[in-house]
Amino acid sequence: LSAWDIRYQELYDRRQPATRAIFENEVKVETRATVDRALATDRQTWDKQVSMVQFPHAIDTFRGTEGGSLLDISYAIPITTLSHLVPDTMHALPVEIGFSMVNSCNQQCVAQLDTVVVGVGKGRTGALVDLIRYTVPPDRYAVSMHLRSLTGNILGAWKQALRVVNYSTPGLSMSSVQLLRRSPQRGALEIDGVKVIQSPFATQLLNEPFYIYFQIYDLIPDGDGTTSYTAECRLIRAGDQGWDEGIPIHSKEKTGRMQNVNEFYTINLEKIKPGKYTLAVRVTDRMRVESISATRFLEVVKP
């Protein structure tokens, strides 16, 4: 390496351990800084013939089995966008869907590659919603997903950092606040008589029912085994300071015998002004007088 950087020749020539250690550390520090900068500024470039598309997604976490956490990764293949990018004569487009998770030890713990045939063409609109589900140990993960047409040059991708909490530890906790959409499709969940699927979308039409789902863990029972809690939902507008300025959209008080409960709400948003909000859900265990909360982004739009 001395032909590339004279400091490597100096490292080779140094015979005193203390001096050599100083030189080694300087090279390590500079190398780390260079790599960090490269990773922070790297940008992929594609041939102009490649059409980049975006596809919505959401990751929701729940308590799993044997100390693990259950992940619901919902995503939507944009049929409208794909139809505009293919010839009018094409009616079916094979699409590759790839998914990957890398843990904090830089080990790939999840890898999945599937092919889906999407109906496209003139007049085809909407999106094809699907779900990937895994149970993983609590950890920090790098999550990525790609969409690639096997015919033509269409590519979409996203990546994000994800912290999966440990829901198995003692103490009051709650899952993600999951958005749901009404769906007649086979495989839809039926909750309180409503058939729904997990939603990857962050938008909600004013004239449609708003469905949310979450789970509460480890409520404290009293001496008779009774649990009691309050759940409140608010929309906090962009620029507002927090919970106290939020718009109440739902409230519920319940007493029962369950320490772990599932909550499903149907909420009417017709009186809410269109805009961008933070959906905040606060749960208070009335026996231990302790509160927890979860949030997610929501955009309310006109029909």
mmCIF file with all atom_site columns, N, CA, C and O in Angstrom, residues 72 74 129 131 133 178-200 204 209-214 263-267:
data_model
loop_
_atom_site.group_PDB
_atom_site.id
_atom_site.type_symbol
_atom_site.label_atom_id
_atom_site.label_alt_id
_atom_site.label_comp_id
_atom_site.label_asym_id
_atom_site.label_entity_id
_atom_site.label_seq_id
_atom_site.pdbx_PDB_ins_code
_atom_site.Cartn_x
_atom_site.Cartn_y
_atom_site.Cartn_z
_atom_site.occupancy
_atom_site.B_iso_or_equiv
_atom_site.pdbx_formal_charge
_atom_site.auth_seq_id
_atom_site.auth_comp_id
_atom_site.auth_asym_id
_atom_site.auth_atom_id
_atom_site.pdbx_PDB_model_num
ATOM 1   N N  . ASP A 1 72  ? -45.382 -6.118  10.710 1.00 0.00 ? 72  ASP A N  1
ATOM 2   C CA . ASP A 1 72  ? -46.261 -6.052  9.546  1.00 0.00 ? 72  ASP A CA 1
ATOM 3   C C  . ASP A 1 72  ? -45.689 -5.007  8.603  1.00 0.00 ? 72  ASP A C  1
ATOM 4   O O  . ASP A 1 72  ? -45.675 -3.818  8.935  1.00 0.00 ? 72  ASP A O  1
ATOM 5   N N  . SER A 1 74  ? -46.488 -3.451  5.234  1.00 0.00 ? 74  SER A N  1
ATOM 6   C CA . SER A 1 74  ? -47.458 -3.320  4.146  1.00 0.00 ? 74  SER A CA 1
ATOM 7   C C  . SER A 1 74  ? -46.882 -2.410  3.068  1.00 0.00 ? 74  SER A C  1
ATOM 8   O O  . SER A 1 74  ? -46.141 -1.470  3.365  1.00 0.00 ? 74  SER A O  1
ATOM 9   N N  . VAL A 1 129 ? -52.241 -3.729  -2.980 1.00 0.00 ? 129 VAL A N  1
ATOM 10  C CA . VAL A 1 129 ? -51.719 -3.702  -1.610 1.00 0.00 ? 129 VAL A CA 1
ATOM 11  C C  . VAL A 1 129 ? -51.389 -5.122  -1.165 1.00 0.00 ? 129 VAL A C  1
ATOM 12  O O  . VAL A 1 129 ? -52.184 -6.048  -1.358 1.00 0.00 ? 129 VAL A O  1
ATOM 13  N N  . LEU A 1 131 ? -48.740 -7.569  1.885  1.00 0.00 ? 131 LEU A N  1
ATOM 14  C CA . LEU A 1 131 ? -48.166 -7.551  3.232  1.00 0.00 ? 131 LEU A CA 1
ATOM 15  C C  . LEU A 1 131 ? -47.048 -8.577  3.351  1.00 0.00 ? 131 LEU A C  1
ATOM 16  O O  . LEU A 1 131 ? -47.157 -9.697  2.844  1.00 0.00 ? 131 LEU A O  1
ATOM 17  N N  . ARG A 1 133 ? -44.782 -10.324 6.510  1.00 0.00 ? 133 ARG A N  1
ATOM 18  C CA . ARG A 1 133 ? -44.857 -10.450 7.975  1.00 0.00 ? 133 ARG A CA 1
ATOM 19  C C  . ARG A 1 133 ? -43.722 -11.335 8.475  1.00 0.00 ? 133 ARG A C  1
ATOM 20  O O  . ARG A 1 133 ? -43.495 -12.431 7.954  1.00 0.00 ? 133 ARG A O  1
ATOM 21  N N  . GLN A 1 178 ? -51.611 1.146   13.957 1.00 0.00 ? 178 GLN A N  1
ATOM 22  C CA . GLN A 1 178 ? -51.692 0.666   12.572 1.00 0.00 ? 178 GLN A CA 1
ATOM 23  C C  . GLN A 1 178 ? -52.934 1.221   11.883 1.00 0.00 ? 178 GLN A C  1
ATOM 24  O O  . GLN A 1 178 ? -54.029 1.195   12.442 1.00 0.00 ? 178 GLN A O  1
ATOM 25  N N  . LEU A 1 179 ? -52.746 1.723   10.665 1.00 0.00 ? 179 LEU A N  1
ATOM 26  C CA . LEU A 1 179 ? -53.865 2.185   9.867  1.00 0.00 ? 179 LEU A CA 1
ATOM 27  C C  . LEU A 1 179 ? -54.413 1.025   9.042  1.00 0.00 ? 179 LEU A C  1
ATOM 28  O O  . LEU A 1 179 ? -53.652 0.223   8.498  1.00 0.00 ? 179 LEU A O  1
ATOM 29  N N  . LEU A 1 180 ? -55.735 0.951   8.953  1.00 0.00 ? 180 LEU A N  1
ATOM 30  C CA . LEU A 1 180 ? -56.390 -0.111  8.206  1.00 0.00 ? 180 LEU A CA 1
ATOM 31  C C  . LEU A 1 180 ? -57.300 0.503   7.146  1.00 0.00 ? 180 LEU A C  1
ATOM 32  O O  . LEU A 1 180 ? -57.732 1.649   7.265  1.00 0.00 ? 180 LEU A O  1
ATOM 33  N N  . ARG A 1 181 ? -57.600 -0.286  6.121  1.00 0.00 ? 181 ARG A N  1
ATOM 34  C CA . ARG A 1 181 ? -58.511 0.126   5.050  1.00 0.00 ? 181 ARG A CA 1
ATOM 35  C C  . ARG A 1 181 ? -59.542 -0.968  4.813  1.00 0.00 ? 181 ARG A C  1
ATOM 36  O O  . ARG A 1 181 ? -59.219 -2.150  4.862  1.00 0.00 ? 181 ARG A O  1
ATOM 37  N N  . ARG A 1 182 ? -60.767 -0.544  4.552  1.00 0.00 ? 182 ARG A N  1
ATOM 38  C CA . ARG A 1 182 ? -61.812 -1.523  4.234  1.00 0.00 ? 182 ARG A CA 1
ATOM 39  C C  . ARG A 1 182 ? -61.465 -2.223  2.918  1.00 0.00 ? 182 ARG A C  1
ATOM 40  O O  . ARG A 1 182 ? -61.018 -1.577  1.958  1.00 0.00 ? 182 ARG A O  1
ATOM 41  N N  . SER A 1 183 ? -61.674 -3.543  2.872  1.00 0.00 ? 183 SER A N  1
ATOM 42  C CA . SER A 1 183 ? -61.322 -4.286  1.669  1.00 0.00 ? 183 SER A CA 1
ATOM 43  C C  . SER A 1 183 ? -62.203 -5.522  1.533  1.00 0.00 ? 183 SER A C  1
ATOM 44  O O  . SER A 1 183 ? -62.401 -6.265  2.511  1.00 0.00 ? 183 SER A O  1
ATOM 45  N N  . PRO A 1 184 ? -62.709 -5.781  0.325  1.00 0.00 ? 184 PRO A N  1
ATOM 46  C CA . PRO A 1 184 ? -63.500 -6.995  0.090  1.00 0.00 ? 184 PRO A CA 1
ATOM 47  C C  . PRO A 1 184 ? -62.648 -8.180  -0.339 1.00 0.00 ? 184 PRO A C  1
ATOM 48  O O  . PRO A 1 184 ? -63.171 -9.278  -0.545 1.00 0.00 ? 184 PRO A O  1
ATOM 49  N N  . GLN A 1 185 ? -61.336 -7.983  -0.476 1.00 0.00 ? 185 GLN A N  1
ATOM 50  C CA . GLN A 1 185 ? -60.483 -9.022  -1.049 1.00 0.00 ? 185 GLN A CA 1
ATOM 51  C C  . GLN A 1 185 ? -60.353 -10.233 -0.136 1.00 0.00 ? 185 GLN A C  1
ATOM 52  O O  . GLN A 1 185 ? -60.510 -10.144 1.089  1.00 0.00 ? 185 GLN A O  1
ATOM 53  N N  . ARG A 1 186 ? -60.071 -11.363 -0.740 1.00 0.00 ? 186 ARG A N  1
ATOM 54  C CA . ARG A 1 186 ? -59.873 -12.590 0.013  1.00 0.00 ? 186 ARG A CA 1
ATOM 55  C C  . ARG A 1 186 ? -58.646 -12.451 0.913  1.00 0.00 ? 186 ARG A C  1
ATOM 56  O O  . ARG A 1 186 ? -57.624 -11.909 0.525  1.00 0.00 ? 186 ARG A O  1
ATOM 57  N N  . GLY A 1 187 ? -58.784 -12.919 2.136  1.00 0.00 ? 187 GLY A N  1
ATOM 58  C CA . GLY A 1 187 ? -57.691 -12.805 3.085  1.00 0.00 ? 187 GLY A CA 1
ATOM 59  C C  . GLY A 1 187 ? -57.782 -11.583 3.970  1.00 0.00 ? 187 GLY A C  1
ATOM 60  O O  . GLY A 1 187 ? -56.951 -11.407 4.874  1.00 0.00 ? 187 GLY A O  1
ATOM 61  N N  . ALA A 1 188 ? -58.777 -10.721 3.746  1.00 0.00 ? 188 ALA A N  1
ATOM 62  C CA . ALA A 1 188 ? -58.946 -9.543  4.592  1.00 0.00 ? 188 ALA A CA 1
ATOM 63  C C  . ALA A 1 188 ? -59.339 -9.966  6.007  1.00 0.00 ? 188 ALA A C  1
ATOM 64  O O  . ALA A 1 188 ? -60.040 -10.973 6.209  1.00 0.00 ? 188 ALA A O  1
ATOM 65  N N  . LEU A 1 189 ? -58.880 -9.211  6.994  1.00 0.00 ? 189 LEU A N  1
ATOM 66  C CA . LEU A 1 189 ? -59.231 -9.482  8.385  1.00 0.00 ? 189 LEU A CA 1
ATOM 67  C C  . LEU A 1 189 ? -60.638 -8.961  8.661  1.00 0.00 ? 189 LEU A C  1
ATOM 68  O O  . LEU A 1 189 ? -61.028 -7.909  8.156  1.00 0.00 ? 189 LEU A O  1
ATOM 69  N N  . GLU A 1 190 ? -61.385 -9.671  9.475  1.00 0.00 ? 190 GLU A N  1
ATOM 70  C CA . GLU A 1 190 ? -62.703 -9.183  9.891  1.00 0.00 ? 190 GLU A CA 1
ATOM 71  C C  . GLU A 1 190 ? -62.635 -8.818  11.371 1.00 0.00 ? 190 GLU A C  1
ATOM 72  O O  . GLU A 1 190 ? -62.421 -9.676  12.229 1.00 0.00 ? 190 GLU A O  1
ATOM 73  N N  . ILE A 1 191 ? -62.776 -7.521  11.653 1.00 0.00 ? 191 ILE A N  1
ATOM 74  C CA . ILE A 1 191 ? -62.733 -7.016  13.018 1.00 0.00 ? 191 ILE A CA 1
ATOM 75  C C  . ILE A 1 191 ? -64.026 -6.260  13.274 1.00 0.00 ? 191 ILE A C  1
ATOM 76  O O  . ILE A 1 191 ? -64.361 -5.309  12.569 1.00 0.00 ? 191 ILE A O  1
ATOM 77  N N  . ASP A 1 192 ? -64.752 -6.683  14.298 1.00 0.00 ? 192 ASP A N  1
ATOM 78  C CA . ASP A 1 192 ? -66.041 -6.062  14.640 1.00 0.00 ? 192 ASP A CA 1
ATOM 79  C C  . ASP A 1 192 ? -66.963 -5.979  13.426 1.00 0.00 ? 192 ASP A C  1
ATOM 80  O O  . ASP A 1 192 ? -67.664 -4.977  13.214 1.00 0.00 ? 192 ASP A O  1
ATOM 81  N N  . GLY A 1 193 ? -66.933 -7.020  12.593 1.00 0.00 ? 193 GLY A N  1
ATOM 82  C CA . GLY A 1 193 ? -67.817 -7.065  11.441 1.00 0.00 ? 193 GLY A CA 1
ATOM 83  C C  . GLY A 1 193 ? -67.346 -6.291  10.232 1.00 0.00 ? 193 GLY A C  1
ATOM 84  O O  . GLY A 1 193 ? -68.052 -6.223  9.224  1.00 0.00 ? 193 GLY A O  1
ATOM 85  N N  . VAL A 1 194 ? -66.152 -5.704  10.292 1.00 0.00 ? 194 VAL A N  1
ATOM 86  C CA . VAL A 1 194 ? -65.606 -4.919  9.181  1.00 0.00 ? 194 VAL A CA 1
ATOM 87  C C  . VAL A 1 194 ? -64.410 -5.662  8.591  1.00 0.00 ? 194 VAL A C  1
ATOM 88  O O  . VAL A 1 194 ? -63.479 -6.026  9.321  1.00 0.00 ? 194 VAL A O  1
ATOM 89  N N  . LYS A 1 195 ? -64.423 -5.882  7.281  1.00 0.00 ? 195 LYS A N  1
ATOM 90  C CA . LYS A 1 195 ? -63.294 -6.526  6.612  1.00 0.00 ? 195 LYS A CA 1
ATOM 91  C C  . LYS A 1 195 ? -62.264 -5.474  6.228  1.00 0.00 ? 195 LYS A C  1
ATOM 92  O O  . LYS A 1 195 ? -62.571 -4.532  5.500  1.00 0.00 ? 195 LYS A O  1
ATOM 93  N N  . VAL A 1 196 ? -61.043 -5.635  6.739  1.00 0.00 ? 196 VAL A N  1
ATOM 94  C CA . VAL A 1 196 ? -60.000 -4.622  6.547  1.00 0.00 ? 196 VAL A CA 1
ATOM 95  C C  . VAL A 1 196 ? -58.679 -5.291  6.202  1.00 0.00 ? 196 VAL A C  1
ATOM 96  O O  . VAL A 1 196 ? -58.469 -6.482  6.443  1.00 0.00 ? 196 VAL A O  1
ATOM 97  N N  . ILE A 1 197 ? -57.783 -4.481  5.633  1.00 0.00 ? 197 ILE A N  1
ATOM 98  C CA . ILE A 1 197 ? -56.396 -4.891  5.398  1.00 0.00 ? 197 ILE A CA 1
ATOM 99  C C  . ILE A 1 197 ? -55.471 -3.822  5.956  1.00 0.00 ? 197 ILE A C  1
ATOM 100 O O  . ILE A 1 197 ? -55.876 -2.670  6.158  1.00 0.00 ? 197 ILE A O  1
ATOM 101 N N  . GLN A 1 198 ? -54.217 -4.200  6.225  1.00 0.00 ? 198 GLN A N  1
ATOM 102 C CA . GLN A 1 198 ? -53.229 -3.243  6.700  1.00 0.00 ? 198 GLN A CA 1
ATOM 103 C C  . GLN A 1 198 ? -52.947 -2.222  5.601  1.00 0.00 ? 198 GLN A C  1
ATOM 104 O O  . GLN A 1 198 ? -52.813 -2.579  4.432  1.00 0.00 ? 198 GLN A O  1
ATOM 105 N N  . SER A 1 199 ? -52.854 -0.955  5.973  1.00 0.00 ? 199 SER A N  1
ATOM 106 C CA . SER A 1 199 ? -52.705 0.107   4.975  1.00 0.00 ? 199 SER A CA 1
ATOM 107 C C  . SER A 1 199 ? -51.290 0.675   4.968  1.00 0.00 ? 199 SER A C  1
ATOM 108 O O  . SER A 1 199 ? -50.772 1.070   6.009  1.00 0.00 ? 199 SER A O  1
ATOM 109 N N  . PRO A 1 200 ? -50.675 0.758   3.779  1.00 0.00 ? 200 PRO A N  1
ATOM 110 C CA . PRO A 1 200 ? -49.370 1.408   3.667  1.00 0.00 ? 200 PRO A CA 1
ATOM 111 C C  . PRO A 1 200 ? -49.477 2.905   3.410  1.00 0.00 ? 200 PRO A C  1
ATOM 112 O O  . PRO A 1 200 ? -48.466 3.591   3.313  1.00 0.00 ? 200 PRO A O  1
ATOM 113 N N  . GLN A 1 204 ? -55.752 9.949   4.175  1.00 0.00 ? 204 GLN A N  1
ATOM 114 C CA . GLN A 1 204 ? -57.085 9.522   4.543  1.00 0.00 ? 204 GLN A CA 1
ATOM 115 C C  . GLN A 1 204 ? -58.107 10.487  3.961  1.00 0.00 ? 204 GLN A C  1
ATOM 116 O O  . GLN A 1 204 ? -58.012 11.702  4.177  1.00 0.00 ? 204 GLN A O  1
ATOM 117 N N  . PRO A 1 209 ? -64.601 6.264   6.332  1.00 0.00 ? 209 PRO A N  1
ATOM 118 C CA . PRO A 1 209 ? -64.310 5.921   7.726  1.00 0.00 ? 209 PRO A CA 1
ATOM 119 C C  . PRO A 1 209 ? -62.814 5.722   7.931  1.00 0.00 ? 209 PRO A C  1
ATOM 120 O O  . PRO A 1 209 ? -62.125 5.176   7.070  1.00 0.00 ? 209 PRO A O  1
ATOM 121 N N  . PHE A 1 210 ? -62.339 6.167   9.069  1.00 0.00 ? 210 PHE A N  1
ATOM 122 C CA . PHE A 1 210 ? -60.922 6.083   9.417  1.00 0.00 ? 210 PHE A CA 1
ATOM 123 C C  . PHE A 1 210 ? -60.763 4.951   10.422 1.00 0.00 ? 210 PHE A C  1
ATOM 124 O O  . PHE A 1 210 ? -61.347 4.977   11.513 1.00 0.00 ? 210 PHE A O  1
ATOM 125 N N  . TYR A 1 211 ? -59.970 3.916   10.062 1.00 0.00 ? 211 TYR A N  1
ATOM 126 C CA . TYR A 1 211 ? -59.814 2.740   10.912 1.00 0.00 ? 211 TYR A CA 1
ATOM 127 C C  . TYR A 1 211 ? -58.393 2.698   11.479 1.00 0.00 ? 211 TYR A C  1
ATOM 128 O O  . TYR A 1 211 ? -57.414 2.811   10.739 1.00 0.00 ? 211 TYR A O  1
ATOM 129 N N  . ILE A 1 212 ? -58.300 2.515   12.803 1.00 0.00 ? 212 ILE A N  1
ATOM 130 C CA . ILE A 1 212 ? -56.989 2.321   13.418 1.00 0.00 ? 212 ILE A CA 1
ATOM 131 C C  . ILE A 1 212 ? -57.038 1.108   14.346 1.00 0.00 ? 212 ILE A C  1
ATOM 132 O O  . ILE A 1 212 ? -58.096 0.744   14.876 1.00 0.00 ? 212 ILE A O  1
ATOM 133 N N  . TYR A 1 213 ? -55.863 0.500   14.528 1.00 0.00 ? 213 TYR A N  1
ATOM 134 C CA . TYR A 1 213 ? -55.757 -0.706  15.353 1.00 0.00 ? 213 TYR A CA 1
ATOM 135 C C  . TYR A 1 213 ? -54.451 -0.639  16.131 1.00 0.00 ? 213 TYR A C  1
ATOM 136 O O  . TYR A 1 213 ? -53.413 -0.231  15.604 1.00 0.00 ? 213 TYR A O  1
ATOM 137 N N  . PHE A 1 214 ? -54.504 -1.043  17.403 1.00 0.00 ? 214 PHE A N  1
ATOM 138 C CA . PHE A 1 214 ? -53.281 -1.150  18.209 1.00 0.00 ? 214 PHE A CA 1
ATOM 139 C C  . PHE A 1 214 ? -53.533 -2.115  19.355 1.00 0.00 ? 214 PHE A C  1
ATOM 140 O O  . PHE A 1 214 ? -54.683 -2.507  19.636 1.00 0.00 ? 214 PHE A O  1
ATOM 141 N N  . GLU A 1 263 ? -57.307 -3.036  20.391 1.00 0.00 ? 263 GLU A N  1
ATOM 142 C CA . GLU A 1 263 ? -58.200 -1.899  20.193 1.00 0.00 ? 263 GLU A CA 1
ATOM 143 C C  . GLU A 1 263 ? -58.389 -1.628  18.700 1.00 0.00 ? 263 GLU A C  1
ATOM 144 O O  . GLU A 1 263 ? -57.408 -1.520  17.950 1.00 0.00 ? 263 GLU A O  1
ATOM 145 N N  . PHE A 1 264 ? -59.657 -1.537  18.287 1.00 0.00 ? 264 PHE A N  1
ATOM 146 C CA . PHE A 1 264 ? -60.002 -1.237  16.896 1.00 0.00 ? 264 PHE A CA 1
ATOM 147 C C  . PHE A 1 264 ? -61.052 -0.139  16.912 1.00 0.00 ? 264 PHE A C  1
ATOM 148 O O  . PHE A 1 264 ? -62.114 -0.297  17.518 1.00 0.00 ? 264 PHE A O  1
ATOM 149 N N  . TYR A 1 265 ? -60.755 0.994   16.251 1.00 0.00 ? 265 TYR A N  1
ATOM 150 C CA . TYR A 1 265 ? -61.668 2.134   16.252 1.00 0.00 ? 265 TYR A CA 1
ATOM 151 C C  . TYR A 1 265 ? -62.061 2.504   14.829 1.00 0.00 ? 265 TYR A C  1
ATOM 152 O O  . TYR A 1 265 ? -61.233 2.471   13.906 1.00 0.00 ? 265 TYR A O  1
ATOM 153 N N  . THR A 1 266 ? -63.325 2.862   14.674 1.00 0.00 ? 266 THR A N  1
ATOM 154 C CA . THR A 1 266 ? -63.821 3.466   13.445 1.00 0.00 ? 266 THR A CA 1
ATOM 155 C C  . THR A 1 266 ? -64.137 4.922   13.759 1.00 0.00 ? 266 THR A C  1
ATOM 156 O O  . THR A 1 266 ? -64.983 5.205   14.612 1.00 0.00 ? 266 THR A O  1
ATOM 157 N N  . ILE A 1 267 ? -63.440 5.846   13.104 1.00 0.00 ? 267 ILE A N  1
ATOM 158 C CA . ILE A 1 267 ? -63.515 7.260   13.460 1.00 0.00 ? 267 ILE A CA 1
ATOM 159 C C  . ILE A 1 267 ? -64.012 8.068   12.262 1.00 0.00 ? 267 ILE A C  1
ATOM 160 O O  . ILE A 1 267 ? -63.592 7.840   11.126 1.00 0.00 ? 267 ILE A O  1
#
